[in-house]
Every structure is written in structure tokens, then in C-alpha cells.
Coordinates of C-alpha atoms in Angstrom, one line a residue:
M1 CA 16.7 243.1 -126.9
A2 CA 16.4 241.6 -123.6
D3 CA 13.5 239.7 -121.6
F4 CA 12.8 237.4 -118.6
F5 CA 15.5 234.6 -120.0
D6 CA 18.3 237.2 -120.5
Y7 CA 17.9 238.6 -117.0
L8 CA 18.0 235.0 -115.5
K9 CA 21.4 234.6 -117.1
W10 CA 22.5 238.2 -115.8
R11 CA 21.2 237.7 -112.4
G12 CA 20.1 234.1 -111.8
D13 CA 23.7 233.4 -110.0
L14 CA 22.8 236.3 -107.3
S15 CA 20.4 235.2 -104.3
F16 CA 18.0 237.4 -102.8
S17 CA 20.6 238.1 -99.9
A18 CA 23.3 239.0 -102.4
S19 CA 21.2 241.2 -104.7
E20 CA 17.8 242.6 -103.2
F21 CA 14.4 242.0 -104.4
N22 CA 13.8 244.1 -107.6
D23 CA 10.7 245.2 -110.0
I24 CA 11.9 242.6 -112.5
D25 CA 11.5 239.5 -109.7
A26 CA 8.2 240.9 -108.9
L27 CA 7.0 240.9 -112.4
I28 CA 8.0 237.0 -112.9
F29 CA 6.6 236.2 -109.7
C30 CA 3.4 237.6 -111.0
Q31 CA 4.0 236.0 -114.4
L32 CA 4.4 232.4 -113.1
S33 CA 1.2 233.0 -111.1
Y34 CA -0.5 232.6 -114.5
A35 CA 0.4 228.9 -114.2
N36 CA -1.8 226.2 -112.9
F37 CA -0.3 225.3 -109.6
E38 CA -3.9 223.9 -108.2
G39 CA -2.9 220.7 -106.3
L40 CA 0.7 221.3 -106.0
V41 CA 1.0 224.6 -104.0
P42 CA -0.3 224.2 -100.4
K43 CA -3.6 226.2 -99.8
T44 CA -2.4 226.9 -96.3
F45 CA 0.3 229.3 -95.3
D46 CA 1.9 227.2 -92.2
K47 CA 3.1 224.6 -95.4
S48 CA 4.9 225.8 -98.1
I49 CA 6.8 224.2 -101.3
S50 CA 10.3 225.7 -102.8
L51 CA 10.1 226.7 -106.5
K52 CA 12.6 223.9 -107.6
A53 CA 10.6 221.0 -105.9
L54 CA 7.2 222.8 -107.3
A55 CA 8.7 222.9 -110.7
K56 CA 9.7 219.1 -110.7
K57 CA 6.3 218.1 -109.2
F58 CA 4.7 220.1 -112.3
K59 CA 6.8 218.5 -114.6
E60 CA 6.0 215.0 -113.6
D61 CA 2.5 215.6 -112.8
P62 CA -0.1 213.2 -114.7
N63 CA -2.3 216.1 -116.0
F64 CA 1.3 217.8 -117.5
S65 CA -0.2 218.4 -120.9
K66 CA -3.3 220.0 -119.3
R67 CA -1.6 222.1 -117.1
V68 CA 0.7 223.7 -119.6
K69 CA -2.4 224.8 -121.9
L70 CA -2.8 228.6 -120.5
G71 CA -5.2 229.4 -123.3
L72 CA -4.9 232.2 -126.1
V73 CA -4.2 235.3 -124.0
I74 CA -1.4 233.9 -121.8
N75 CA 2.0 233.5 -123.2
P76 CA 3.1 229.9 -123.7
K77 CA 6.6 231.1 -122.5
T78 CA 5.2 231.1 -118.6
I79 CA 5.9 227.6 -118.3
D80 CA 9.6 227.7 -119.9
L81 CA 9.8 230.6 -117.3
L82 CA 9.1 228.5 -114.7
F83 CA 11.6 225.7 -115.2
A84 CA 14.3 228.2 -116.0
A85 CA 13.9 230.0 -112.9
A86 CA 13.5 227.0 -110.8
E87 CA 17.0 226.1 -111.9
S88 CA 18.4 229.3 -111.3
E89 CA 20.0 230.1 -107.7
R90 CA 18.0 233.3 -107.2
F91 CA 14.6 231.9 -107.7
S92 CA 15.3 228.0 -106.9
A93 CA 14.6 228.3 -103.1
A94 CA 11.8 230.6 -103.0
R95 CA 9.0 229.1 -101.1
L96 CA 5.1 229.1 -102.3
C97 CA 2.2 228.8 -100.1
G98 CA -1.3 229.9 -99.5
L99 CA -2.6 229.4 -103.1
K100 CA -6.3 230.3 -103.9
N101 CA -7.9 229.3 -106.9
V102 CA -11.6 230.7 -107.4
Y103 CA -13.7 230.2 -110.6
N104 CA -17.3 231.2 -110.2
E105 CA -18.9 231.9 -113.4
E106 CA -22.6 232.6 -112.0
A107 CA -20.9 235.0 -109.7
G108 CA -18.9 236.4 -112.7
E109 CA -15.6 235.8 -110.5
Q110 CA -12.0 234.8 -111.7
F111 CA -9.5 234.8 -108.9
Y112 CA -6.2 233.1 -108.3
A113 CA -3.2 234.4 -105.7
M114 CA -0.2 232.8 -104.2
T115 CA 2.2 234.0 -101.7
V116 CA 6.2 234.0 -101.9
I117 CA 8.3 233.8 -99.2
L118 CA 11.8 234.8 -99.7
P119 CA 14.6 236.0 -97.3
N120 CA 13.4 239.1 -95.3
L121 CA 10.7 239.3 -97.9
I122 CA 6.8 238.1 -98.4
F123 CA 5.2 238.9 -101.7
V124 CA 1.9 238.2 -102.8
A125 CA 1.1 237.6 -106.5
F126 CA -2.4 238.0 -107.7
R127 CA -3.0 236.5 -111.0
G128 CA -4.4 239.1 -113.7
T129 CA -7.3 238.0 -116.3
D130 CA -6.9 234.7 -117.8
D131 CA -8.4 233.0 -121.0
T132 CA -11.9 233.2 -119.6
I133 CA -14.7 235.2 -120.8
T134 CA -16.0 235.2 -116.9
G135 CA -12.4 236.9 -116.3
W136 CA -12.7 239.5 -118.8
K137 CA -16.4 240.4 -117.8
E138 CA -15.2 240.9 -114.5
D139 CA -12.7 243.6 -115.7
F140 CA -15.4 245.5 -117.5
N141 CA -17.5 245.2 -114.0
L142 CA -14.8 247.5 -112.5
A143 CA -16.7 250.5 -113.8
F144 CA -18.9 250.1 -110.9
D145 CA -18.8 251.6 -107.5
E146 CA -19.5 248.4 -106.0
A147 CA -16.3 245.7 -105.5
V148 CA -16.2 243.1 -108.0
P149 CA -15.7 239.7 -106.3
A150 CA -12.3 239.3 -106.8
Q151 CA -11.5 242.6 -105.3
T152 CA -13.3 241.4 -102.4
D153 CA -11.3 238.1 -102.1
A154 CA -8.0 239.9 -102.7
L155 CA -8.7 242.0 -99.7
A156 CA -9.5 238.8 -97.8
Y157 CA -6.6 237.0 -98.7
L158 CA -4.1 239.8 -97.3
E159 CA -6.3 239.9 -94.1
N160 CA -5.7 236.2 -93.7
L161 CA -2.3 236.2 -94.7
K162 CA -2.0 238.6 -91.6
T163 CA -3.5 236.5 -89.4
E164 CA -2.2 233.1 -90.5
L165 CA 1.2 234.0 -91.4
K166 CA 1.8 236.7 -88.9
A167 CA 3.3 238.9 -91.3
E168 CA 4.7 242.3 -90.4
K169 CA 5.7 243.3 -93.8
F170 CA 5.0 242.1 -97.0
S171 CA 4.7 243.3 -100.5
V172 CA 1.9 243.0 -103.0
G173 CA 2.0 243.0 -106.9
G174 CA -0.3 241.8 -110.1
H175 CA -0.1 241.8 -113.7
S176 CA -3.1 243.4 -115.7
K177 CA -6.3 242.9 -113.5
G178 CA -3.7 241.6 -110.8
G179 CA -2.3 244.9 -110.5
N180 CA -6.0 246.5 -110.1
L181 CA -6.3 244.0 -107.1
A182 CA -3.1 244.6 -105.6
I183 CA -4.0 248.3 -105.3
Y184 CA -7.6 247.7 -104.2
S185 CA -6.7 245.4 -101.3
S186 CA -3.8 247.5 -100.0
A187 CA -6.0 250.8 -99.9
H188 CA -8.6 248.9 -98.1
F189 CA -6.1 246.4 -95.8
S190 CA -6.7 246.9 -92.2
N191 CA -2.9 247.9 -91.5
Q192 CA -1.3 249.5 -94.5
N193 CA 1.7 250.1 -92.1
A194 CA 2.7 246.5 -92.9
I195 CA 2.8 247.1 -96.7
E196 CA 5.8 247.9 -98.5
S197 CA 5.4 248.1 -101.9
V198 CA 2.6 247.7 -104.2
Y199 CA 3.5 246.5 -107.9
N200 CA 1.0 247.3 -110.8
F201 CA 1.9 245.9 -113.9
D202 CA -0.6 247.4 -116.5
G203 CA -3.3 246.8 -114.7
P204 CA -6.6 248.8 -115.3
G205 CA -7.2 251.6 -113.0
F206 CA -10.4 252.8 -110.9
L207 CA -13.2 255.4 -111.0
E208 CA -11.8 258.9 -110.6
K209 CA -13.6 259.4 -107.5
E210 CA -12.3 256.2 -105.7
L211 CA -8.5 257.5 -106.3
K212 CA -9.6 260.7 -104.2
K213 CA -10.5 258.7 -101.2
E214 CA -8.2 258.9 -98.2
N215 CA -7.4 255.2 -98.2
F216 CA -6.4 255.2 -101.9
L217 CA -4.2 258.6 -101.3
C218 CA -2.7 256.8 -98.2
I219 CA -0.9 254.2 -100.2
K220 CA -0.4 256.0 -103.0
P221 CA 3.1 256.3 -102.2
K222 CA 4.0 252.6 -102.2
I223 CA 2.4 252.1 -105.3
R224 CA 5.2 251.3 -108.0
T225 CA 3.2 251.4 -111.5
F226 CA 4.3 250.1 -115.0
Y227 CA 3.1 250.4 -118.6
P228 CA 4.4 249.6 -121.8
D229 CA 4.4 252.6 -124.0
F230 CA 1.4 251.4 -125.7
S231 CA -0.9 250.4 -123.0
I232 CA -4.5 249.7 -123.5
V233 CA -5.4 247.5 -120.6
G234 CA -3.8 250.0 -118.2
M235 CA -5.5 252.9 -119.8
L236 CA -9.2 251.5 -118.9
F237 CA -10.4 253.9 -116.5
H238 CA -8.0 256.1 -114.1
H239 CA -4.6 256.0 -112.4
F240 CA -2.7 258.0 -110.3
E241 CA -0.3 260.3 -112.3
D242 CA 3.2 258.9 -111.2
F243 CA 4.3 255.8 -113.3
T244 CA 7.1 254.2 -115.6
V245 CA 6.9 253.6 -119.0
V246 CA 8.5 250.3 -120.4
Q247 CA 10.3 249.8 -123.7
N248 CA 8.8 247.0 -125.5
S249 CA 9.7 244.5 -128.4
Q250 CA 5.9 244.2 -129.5
K251 CA 3.4 246.5 -131.0
F252 CA 0.0 247.6 -129.8
I253 CA -2.1 245.3 -127.7
M254 CA 0.6 242.5 -127.7
Q255 CA 2.6 245.1 -125.8
H256 CA 0.3 243.9 -122.8
D257 CA 2.6 240.7 -122.7
P258 CA 5.4 241.0 -119.9
F259 CA 7.4 238.7 -122.1
S260 CA 7.9 241.7 -124.4
W261 CA 8.9 244.0 -121.8
Q262 CA 12.5 245.2 -122.4
I263 CA 15.2 244.5 -119.5
L264 CA 18.9 245.8 -118.8
G265 CA 20.5 244.4 -116.0
N266 CA 18.4 244.5 -113.0
R267 CA 15.9 247.1 -114.2
F268 CA 13.2 247.6 -117.0
E269 CA 14.6 250.0 -120.0
I270 CA 12.4 253.0 -119.8
Q271 CA 11.1 255.9 -122.1
A272 CA 9.8 259.2 -121.3
K273 CA 6.2 259.0 -121.8
L274 CA 3.2 256.8 -123.4
S275 CA 2.4 256.7 -126.9
D276 CA -0.1 259.0 -128.7
G277 CA -2.3 256.1 -129.1
S278 CA -2.3 255.0 -125.5
K279 CA -2.9 258.5 -124.4
F280 CA -5.8 259.1 -126.8
L281 CA -7.3 255.5 -125.6
Y282 CA -7.2 256.9 -122.0
K283 CA -9.1 260.2 -122.7
I284 CA -11.6 259.2 -125.3
F285 CA -12.8 256.0 -123.4
N286 CA -12.7 257.4 -120.0
S287 CA -14.4 260.6 -121.1
W288 CA -16.9 258.7 -123.1
F289 CA -17.8 255.9 -120.5
E290 CA -17.9 258.2 -117.3
K291 CA -20.6 260.2 -119.2
L292 CA -22.9 256.9 -119.1
T293 CA -25.4 256.4 -116.4
K294 CA -25.1 253.1 -114.3
Q295 CA -28.1 251.8 -116.3
E296 CA -26.2 252.3 -119.8
R297 CA -22.8 251.2 -118.7
T298 CA -24.9 247.9 -117.5
E299 CA -26.5 247.5 -120.7
F300 CA -23.0 248.4 -122.7
I301 CA -21.5 245.6 -120.8
S302 CA -24.4 243.2 -120.9
T303 CA -24.7 243.5 -124.3
L304 CA -21.1 243.0 -125.1
F305 CA -20.9 239.7 -123.0
N306 CA -24.3 238.3 -124.0
A307 CA -23.1 238.4 -127.5
I308 CA -19.9 236.6 -126.6
E309 CA -21.5 234.3 -124.5
S310 CA -24.0 233.2 -127.3
S311 CA -21.2 231.9 -128.9
N312 CA -21.5 229.1 -126.2
V313 CA -17.9 229.4 -125.5
K314 CA -16.2 229.6 -121.9
D315 CA -12.4 231.1 -122.9
F316 CA -11.2 233.0 -125.5
S317 CA -9.3 230.3 -127.0
S318 CA -12.7 228.8 -128.4
F319 CA -13.8 232.3 -129.3
A320 CA -11.1 232.6 -131.3
E321 CA -11.3 229.5 -133.3
H322 CA -14.4 231.4 -135.5
L323 CA -13.0 235.0 -134.8
G324 CA -14.5 236.4 -137.8
R325 CA -18.0 234.9 -137.3
N326 CA -17.7 235.5 -133.8
L327 CA -16.6 239.5 -133.8
I328 CA -19.7 240.0 -136.4
R329 CA -22.2 238.7 -133.9
V330 CA -20.6 241.1 -131.3
L331 CA -20.8 244.1 -133.5
K332 CA -23.9 243.3 -134.9
A333 CA -25.4 242.8 -131.1
F334 CA -25.3 246.6 -130.9
D335 CA -27.8 247.0 -133.4
S336 CA -30.5 246.7 -130.8
N337 CA -28.8 248.8 -128.0
D338 CA -29.2 252.4 -127.1
K339 CA -28.8 254.4 -130.1
S340 CA -26.3 256.8 -128.2
I341 CA -24.3 254.2 -127.0
K342 CA -24.3 252.4 -130.3
K343 CA -23.1 255.8 -131.8
S344 CA -20.4 256.2 -129.0
V345 CA -19.1 252.8 -129.6
R346 CA -19.0 253.0 -133.4
N347 CA -17.1 256.6 -133.1
I348 CA -14.7 255.5 -130.3
I349 CA -13.3 252.7 -132.4
T350 CA -13.2 254.3 -135.6
E351 CA -11.2 257.1 -134.0
F352 CA -9.0 254.8 -132.2
L353 CA -8.0 253.2 -135.5
K354 CA -7.4 256.3 -137.6
T355 CA -4.8 257.1 -134.6
T356 CA -3.5 253.6 -134.9
G357 CA -3.6 252.6 -138.2
E358 CA -4.3 249.2 -139.6
A359 CA -0.8 247.9 -138.0
F360 CA -3.3 247.3 -134.6
G361 CA -4.7 244.3 -136.3
E362 CA -1.6 243.1 -138.4
S363 CA 0.8 243.0 -135.3
L364 CA -1.4 240.8 -133.5
M365 CA -1.9 238.3 -136.5
E366 CA 2.0 238.6 -137.1
N367 CA 2.8 237.2 -133.7
S368 CA 3.6 233.6 -133.7
S369 CA 2.6 232.7 -129.8
Y370 CA -1.1 233.4 -131.3
K371 CA -1.4 231.1 -134.0
N372 CA -5.1 230.2 -133.3
L373 CA -5.9 233.6 -133.8
T374 CA -3.8 234.6 -137.0
E375 CA -5.4 231.3 -138.6
S376 CA -9.0 232.4 -137.9
V377 CA -8.5 236.0 -139.1
T378 CA -6.5 235.7 -142.4
K379 CA -9.6 235.1 -144.4
K380 CA -10.9 237.6 -146.6
R381 CA -13.1 240.0 -145.3
P382 CA -14.6 243.4 -144.7
S383 CA -12.1 245.6 -142.7
L384 CA -13.2 246.0 -138.9
K385 CA -13.5 249.5 -139.8
D386 CA -16.1 249.0 -142.3
Q387 CA -17.9 246.6 -140.3
I388 CA -17.9 249.1 -137.5
S389 CA -19.3 251.8 -139.9
N390 CA -22.4 249.6 -141.1
L391 CA -23.4 249.3 -137.1

């Protein structure tokens, strides 16, 4: 099975002039956006730095030990990918600029974007959800009609790029929430003709009524969406029916990690359809969630994240240090919630576990990249299914 590093061995010696920009290249830049380039990549568009020079500055930075800590949910191989790409003929000369990093806990926003300048191509990479609780809460707020702060900033970023860089043509992309931001900002951009492609790598969707609006329908032909066969994040809310399913070396939730996406040559290895578990999640979650009133949605999200935040943690790495105790706190928080919501939550998770089996949790614990999570959940305890049944 082949991954990013195999791709760099196969295609890394070919410049973008010799072999045109492809889907794998887009995902690599989106993954690199998870790295902490604050203070290393220029914030403006009139200055830039090559990826090779950036990797050198990154490695020599006095705060290197802090920069390489990406949290629980981001694969630490991202830093290895940075160094490997920077040494390749293909990626070394790519120039990065326009870094924008926003984290505002009070406003509930987590946003990060950077622009990559290549021969005959400009690519904007939006970071997906990182390790912060604020970032994940903003994901759930996508369930409302109003734009979340990151979506608003993504659109402003494209408008600023058009003005400052005077870009006549460019492409946009992102993994996880970054994919949602890429679609949203492109759909609302003042000059959709300037956008060549929109890459969505397992990003959460939109309310169904949003996708029926003219601005979304106009950008639809340019959207390239990719999901692992067991997609969870990408099945939240609604998406267009045209997408590609990528083969994966992992199981269940771990398939969200791009390092597990399978590559052959300059393309993804694909399969015909999503797994039954993924299709079930898409159907049952969205049919339930759309029946909730705006007030009920607000109550559900507030209850969930108030319980998480009551653990006095800022990120999921800290949350996972006492995962068992913290999960119980979250589950019990729904005891005081509306009975209909409480029952719906219980039924969804119970049915989901029946469909996917206990392997969902087992695969999570077996993954070596998440040792902190593994250590915190291996202690003997009642099964998650039993805990849910007791809600």
C-alpha cells in the first residue's frame, strides 16, 4: 500500500512543468497547512518563501520542539512530510505566502490559510479542524443558517488574494473543515470564473437548502470531492452527489487521516462506493438533525461542548489524558437535556454501534499514532454501548 512518501519517491523528481498539478499534490499542500508556520511564512502576498527554505527555517527555529507538537488529531508524520517534500525536485521551489492564522475562543473561531505559488498555478490551502475544542465546536456550528467565523474569513481571504496578488486564476482546497471552507468561499466569491478547481478532502457538508442555491450550483462543476470509504466527518450534513471514494489502509474514524489514503502513481486508488456504515451515518444523522428546531440544535451543541469544556481543557490531547472520565461526563450531560434529544442521541449511537461493531473502538486503540488515546481507554470499564443505554 502506498502513501504520500511513496508518491514523493515516484513523482518527486518531476517538476510541475514536467508533470501537471494533480489531486495528490493538492492534498499534500492541504496536509502541510496543519503545520505551525506562524512567523515563518509571510503574512502578505507580496513576499514569499520557498518550501525548501521554509523547512530549513522550521528545523532551525528555537521553538522547533513546540512547532512539531500538532496535537492528538493531526498525524505527526506531517512534519516528516514537510521535510521530504522540501527535498524533492517537485515541491522544493514552491513558494508560500499570505499566511493567516486566527484562533479566537470567545468568537468560537479557528482559521488558518496559506497560498502556494507554482508555475502556472496558484493554490490556496485552508486548514481543517485542528486539536482545539474551539475548532471542533465551530464544525458543529455549520449546522446553522448563519456563516461561521471561519467561513467568513475564508471568503475574505479569497477576496484579499484577488486584490493583493491580482490572481486571474487559482484553485482552492482543504482537508476536513478546510474542504468546507474551500467550497463555501468559492460559492460566495465575487468572481467564480477565476476559480479553476475546488478540492474537498473529506470535509463536512452544508444544510441541504444551501446546496440548492444558485451560487453553490454555479461552482458545483469545479468541485472535486474525495472521501475515504468509511467517511464520518464528510458525512456530516449534505454534499453534492458527485464524489470519489478513496481506498484506505486504516479502519473507521482513522480513515480521516490523509496518510492512510492509498495512492498509485499520480492518482488515488479508488473504489465504487462508500461503506454501508458510512452511508448509514449520513442517512440517520442528517435525517435526525434536520428534524430538530434551531433551538434544539443549539441546545444539543451547547450541552455537548459545555460538558467537554467543563473538563477545563483547551484541546483534545488534554481531553484524552483522562478520556474515560471525560467521556462519562459528556454522556451524563445529556441527562438534563430535552428527553427527545436525549433519546435521539442514544438511538443514533446505539444503531451506529450495531452497524459498525466494536471494531470501531478497537481500531482507534490499535493505532500507534494515538498512544495517549490508547493508554487512556484501555482500562477496564463498562462498554460504551452500555453507558449509552443507561443515559
